PDB file of C-alpha atoms in Angstrom:
ATOM      1  CA  UNK D 100      97.384 121.026 111.831  1.00 43.00           C
ATOM      2  CA  UNK D 101      95.105 122.356 109.337  1.00 42.00           C
ATOM      3  CA  UNK D 102      96.991 120.854 106.153  1.00 45.00           C
ATOM      4  CA  UNK D 103      96.287 117.337 108.136  1.00 40.00           C
ATOM      5  CA  UNK D 104      92.652 119.050 109.195  1.00 38.00           C
ATOM      6  CA  UNK D 105      92.710 119.330 105.255  1.00 45.00           C
ATOM      7  CA  UNK D 106      93.797 115.965 104.278  1.00 42.00           C
ATOM      8  CA  UNK D 107      91.445 114.280 106.746  1.00 38.00           C
ATOM      9  CA  UNK D 108      88.359 116.624 105.158  1.00 40.00           C
ATOM     10  CA  UNK D 109      89.512 115.472 101.936  1.00 42.00           C
ATOM     11  CA  UNK D 110      89.729 111.866 102.501  1.00 36.00           C
ATOM     12  CA  UNK D 111      86.369 111.836 104.388  1.00 39.00           C
ATOM     13  CA  UNK D 112      84.814 113.344 101.220  1.00 40.00           C
ATOM     14  CA  UNK D 113      86.425 110.813  99.060  1.00 40.00           C
ATOM     15  CA  UNK D 114      85.437 108.388 101.315  1.00 39.00           C
ATOM     16  CA  UNK D 115      81.621 109.626 101.304  1.00 36.00           C
ATOM     17  CA  UNK D 116      81.565 109.981  97.403  1.00 38.00           C
ATOM     18  CA  UNK D 117      82.864 106.186  97.161  1.00 33.00           C
ATOM     19  CA  UNK D 118      79.617 105.133  99.402  1.00 30.00           C
ATOM     20  CA  UNK D 119      77.115 107.307  97.397  1.00 31.00           C
ATOM     21  CA  UNK D 120      78.885 105.980  93.868  1.00 32.00           C
ATOM     22  CA  UNK D 121      78.031 102.513  94.628  1.00 33.00           C
ATOM     23  CA  UNK D 122      77.840 100.720  91.452  1.00 31.00           C
ATOM     24  CA  UNK D 123      79.378 103.436  89.504  1.00 34.00           C
ATOM     25  CA  UNK D 124      82.284 102.416  87.094  1.00 40.00           C
ATOM     26  CA  UNK D 125      85.210 102.257  88.892  1.00 41.00           C
ATOM     27  CA  UNK D 126      87.063 105.915  88.623  1.00 48.00           C
ATOM     28  CA  UNK D 127      91.006 106.140  87.147  1.00 58.00           C
ATOM     29  CA  UNK D 128      91.197 109.394  89.358  1.00 75.00           C
ATOM     30  CA  UNK D 129      92.903 109.829  92.602  1.00 83.00           C
ATOM     31  CA  UNK D 130      94.682 112.386  94.705  1.00 89.00           C
ATOM     32  CA  UNK D 131      97.176 111.163  97.637  1.00 90.00           C
ATOM     33  CA  UNK D 132     100.004 112.193  99.801  1.00 92.00           C
ATOM     34  CA  UNK D 133     102.432 110.224 101.617  1.00 93.00           C
ATOM     35  CA  UNK D 134     105.038 111.618 104.471  1.00 88.00           C
ATOM     36  CA  UNK D 135     105.040 113.710 107.461  1.00 82.00           C
ATOM     37  CA  UNK D 136     106.030 117.055 107.751  1.00 84.00           C
ATOM     38  CA  UNK D 137     107.097 117.312 104.326  1.00 91.00           C
ATOM     39  CA  UNK D 138     104.931 115.110 102.072  1.00 94.00           C
ATOM     40  CA  UNK D 139     104.785 113.307  98.464  1.00 96.00           C
ATOM     41  CA  UNK D 140     101.845 113.543  96.419  1.00 95.00           C
ATOM     42  CA  UNK D 141     100.188 111.944  93.472  1.00 96.00           C
ATOM     43  CA  UNK D 142      97.276 113.526  91.124  1.00 95.00           C
ATOM     44  CA  UNK D 143      95.320 111.020  88.787  1.00 95.00           C
ATOM     45  CA  UNK D 144      92.712 112.423  86.226  1.00 95.00           C
ATOM     46  CA  UNK D 145      90.356 109.960  84.330  1.00 93.00           C
ATOM     47  CA  UNK D 146      87.587 107.461  84.580  1.00 90.00           C
ATOM     48  CA  UNK D 147      87.103 103.903  84.334  1.00 89.00           C
ATOM     49  CA  UNK D 148      90.605 102.399  83.079  1.00 93.00           C
ATOM     50  CA  UNK D 149      91.896 105.860  81.163  1.00 94.00           C
ATOM     51  CA  UNK D 150      94.051 108.122  82.601  1.00 95.00           C
ATOM     52  CA  UNK D 151      93.904 111.854  81.284  1.00 96.00           C
ATOM     53  CA  UNK D 152      96.986 113.126  83.076  1.00 96.00           C
ATOM     54  CA  UNK D 153      99.240 112.486  86.101  1.00 97.00           C
ATOM     55  CA  UNK D 154     100.616 115.246  88.644  1.00 96.00           C
ATOM     56  CA  UNK D 155     103.056 115.069  90.966  1.00 97.00           C
ATOM     57  CA  UNK D 156     103.629 117.325  94.158  1.00 96.00           C
ATOM     58  CA  UNK D 157     105.275 118.191  96.796  1.00 96.00           C
ATOM     59  CA  UNK D 158     103.805 119.581 100.205  1.00 93.00           C
ATOM     60  CA  UNK D 159     106.045 121.559 102.436  1.00 90.00           C
ATOM     61  CA  UNK D 160     104.888 122.330 105.892  1.00 86.00           C
ATOM     62  CA  UNK D 161     104.623 126.211 106.831  1.00 88.00           C
ATOM     63  CA  UNK D 162     106.055 128.737 104.929  1.00 90.00           C
ATOM     64  CA  UNK D 163     109.161 126.651 103.324  1.00 90.00           C
ATOM     65  CA  UNK D 164     111.124 125.566 100.615  1.00 93.00           C
ATOM     66  CA  UNK D 165     112.492 122.321  99.691  1.00 93.00           C
ATOM     67  CA  UNK D 166     115.040 121.330  96.840  1.00 95.00           C
ATOM     68  CA  UNK D 167     114.576 117.985  94.853  1.00 96.00           C
ATOM     69  CA  UNK D 168     112.493 116.914  92.277  1.00 96.00           C
ATOM     70  CA  UNK D 169     109.972 114.344  91.850  1.00 97.00           C
ATOM     71  CA  UNK D 170     109.724 110.860  90.294  1.00 97.00           C
ATOM     72  CA  UNK D 171     106.672 109.150  88.284  1.00 97.00           C
ATOM     73  CA  UNK D 172     106.474 105.356  88.525  1.00 97.00           C
ATOM     74  CA  UNK D 173     103.766 102.965  87.167  1.00 97.00           C
ATOM     75  CA  UNK D 174     103.695  99.436  88.394  1.00 97.00           C
ATOM     76  CA  UNK D 175     107.120 100.175  89.947  1.00 96.00           C
ATOM     77  CA  UNK D 176     108.826 101.238  86.500  1.00 96.00           C
ATOM     78  CA  UNK D 177     110.435 104.820  86.315  1.00 96.00           C
ATOM     79  CA  UNK D 178     107.843 106.916  83.828  1.00 96.00           C
ATOM     80  CA  UNK D 179     109.416 110.546  84.458  1.00 96.00           C
ATOM     81  CA  UNK D 180     111.097 113.062  86.567  1.00 96.00           C
ATOM     82  CA  UNK D 181     109.690 116.283  87.026  1.00 95.00           C
ATOM     83  CA  UNK D 182     111.984 119.176  85.618  1.00 90.00           C
ATOM     84  CA  UNK D 183     113.526 116.547  83.087  1.00 88.00           C
ATOM     85  CA  UNK D 184     115.301 115.578  86.186  1.00 86.00           C
ATOM     86  CA  UNK D 185     117.024 118.707  87.071  1.00 92.00           C
ATOM     87  CA  UNK D 186     116.369 119.757  90.965  1.00 95.00           C
ATOM     88  CA  UNK D 187     114.497 122.662  91.326  1.00 95.00           C
ATOM     89  CA  UNK D 188     113.267 124.820  94.673  1.00 95.00           C
ATOM     90  CA  UNK D 189     109.961 124.887  95.769  1.00 94.00           C
ATOM     91  CA  UNK D 190     108.842 126.882  98.078  1.00 93.00           C
ATOM     92  CA  UNK D 191     105.293 127.218  99.933  1.00 91.00           C
ATOM     93  CA  UNK D 192     103.805 130.874 100.148  1.00 90.00           C
ATOM     94  CA  UNK D 193     101.475 129.977 102.585  1.00 87.00           C
ATOM     95  CA  UNK D 194     101.476 129.891 106.435  1.00 85.00           C
ATOM     96  CA  UNK D 195     100.462 126.768 106.779  1.00 83.00           C
ATOM     97  CA  UNK D 196     101.791 125.169 103.960  1.00 82.00           C
ATOM     98  CA  UNK D 197     100.844 124.297 100.212  1.00 86.00           C
ATOM     99  CA  UNK D 198     101.018 121.291  97.532  1.00 91.00           C
ATOM    100  CA  UNK D 199     103.350 122.442  95.073  1.00 93.00           C
ATOM    101  CA  UNK D 200     102.572 120.892  91.655  1.00 95.00           C
ATOM    102  CA  UNK D 201     105.893 119.115  90.563  1.00 96.00           C
ATOM    103  CA  UNK D 202     104.921 118.349  87.251  1.00 96.00           C
ATOM    104  CA  UNK D 203     102.205 117.542  84.931  1.00 97.00           C
ATOM    105  CA  UNK D 204     102.121 114.496  82.100  1.00 96.00           C
ATOM    106  CA  UNK D 205      98.897 114.348  79.608  1.00 96.00           C
ATOM    107  CA  UNK D 206      99.130 110.856  79.633  1.00 95.00           C
ATOM    108  CA  UNK D 207      95.543 109.775  77.263  1.00 96.00           C
ATOM    109  CA  UNK D 208      95.672 106.189  77.390  1.00 95.00           C
ATOM    110  CA  UNK D 209      93.851 103.078  78.849  1.00 96.00           C
ATOM    111  CA  UNK D 210      95.972 101.187  82.015  1.00 95.00           C
ATOM    112  CA  UNK D 211      94.464  97.618  82.860  1.00 95.00           C
ATOM    113  CA  UNK D 212      92.706  97.595  86.364  1.00 94.00           C
ATOM    114  CA  UNK D 213      95.033  97.629  89.008  1.00 94.00           C
ATOM    115  CA  UNK D 214      97.618  99.766  87.725  1.00 95.00           C
ATOM    116  CA  UNK D 215      99.855 101.372  90.445  1.00 96.00           C
ATOM    117  CA  UNK D 216     100.543 105.003  89.506  1.00 96.00           C
ATOM    118  CA  UNK D 217     103.144 106.271  91.998  1.00 97.00           C
ATOM    119  CA  UNK D 218     104.973 109.816  92.822  1.00 97.00           C
ATOM    120  CA  UNK D 219     107.742 110.146  94.952  1.00 96.00           C
ATOM    121  CA  UNK D 220     109.755 112.990  95.858  1.00 96.00           C
ATOM    122  CA  UNK D 221     113.662 112.765  96.080  1.00 95.00           C
ATOM    123  CA  UNK D 222     115.147 116.017  98.545  1.00 94.00           C
ATOM    124  CA  UNK D 223     118.475 116.807  97.838  1.00 93.00           C
ATOM    125  CA  UNK D 224     120.336 117.021 101.177  1.00 89.00           C
ATOM    126  CA  UNK D 225     123.667 116.942 100.121  1.00 85.00           C
ATOM    127  CA  UNK D 226     125.069 113.352 101.141  1.00 75.00           C
ATOM    128  CA  UNK D 227     124.009 113.104 104.808  1.00 71.00           C
ATOM    129  CA  UNK D 228     123.232 109.053 106.088  1.00 70.00           C
ATOM    130  CA  UNK D 229     120.633 107.837 104.955  1.00 71.00           C
ATOM    131  CA  UNK D 230     120.797 108.889 101.782  1.00 80.00           C
ATOM    132  CA  UNK D 231     120.661 107.638  98.071  1.00 81.00           C
ATOM    133  CA  UNK D 232     123.511 109.665  96.514  1.00 87.00           C
ATOM    134  CA  UNK D 233     122.623 112.773  98.451  1.00 89.00           C
ATOM    135  CA  UNK D 234     119.025 112.218  97.999  1.00 92.00           C
ATOM    136  CA  UNK D 235     116.628 111.343 100.504  1.00 91.00           C
ATOM    137  CA  UNK D 236     113.185 110.223  99.379  1.00 92.00           C
ATOM    138  CA  UNK D 237     110.106 111.927 101.114  1.00 94.00           C
ATOM    139  CA  UNK D 238     107.765 109.022 100.652  1.00 94.00           C
ATOM    140  CA  UNK D 239     105.558 107.144  97.594  1.00 96.00           C
ATOM    141  CA  UNK D 240     101.980 108.294  97.205  1.00 96.00           C
ATOM    142  CA  UNK D 241     100.365 105.757  94.777  1.00 96.00           C
ATOM    143  CA  UNK D 242      96.954 105.484  93.244  1.00 94.00           C
ATOM    144  CA  UNK D 243      95.412 102.442  91.556  1.00 93.00           C
ATOM    145  CA  UNK D 244      93.372 101.955  88.549  1.00 92.00           C
ATOM    146  CA  UNK D 245      90.136 100.785  88.463  1.00 86.00           C
TER     147      UNK D 245
END
């Protein structure tokens, strides 16, 4: 519940900031999460159409661990994988859960307005039904440039 409230507060703060910044240039910075109990998250830092860096994150609830890797996509095309595509165990250290960085990429370039930068965490399940080669996606979190 605390995690939900923190995300809700962040969204409200961001919306207020956008309302107060009418007339300012569009920012390339964004921070979004998608998922239910476990979530895939993306963080993008930059200004205007310039992107400084991209961070992929996973958000396990409570004090839990999850095994897998993140994948970054730009306009639907593969850009990078956390850990070079190797799976790792990511653990929340706090009772209400954490957003754990799985990878950071220094981009330092401009993108066209409307470019979608996304992150998807692939949880290794060992091949249960509804998986792709033993992995289940926690969802795709996206930010749009400009």
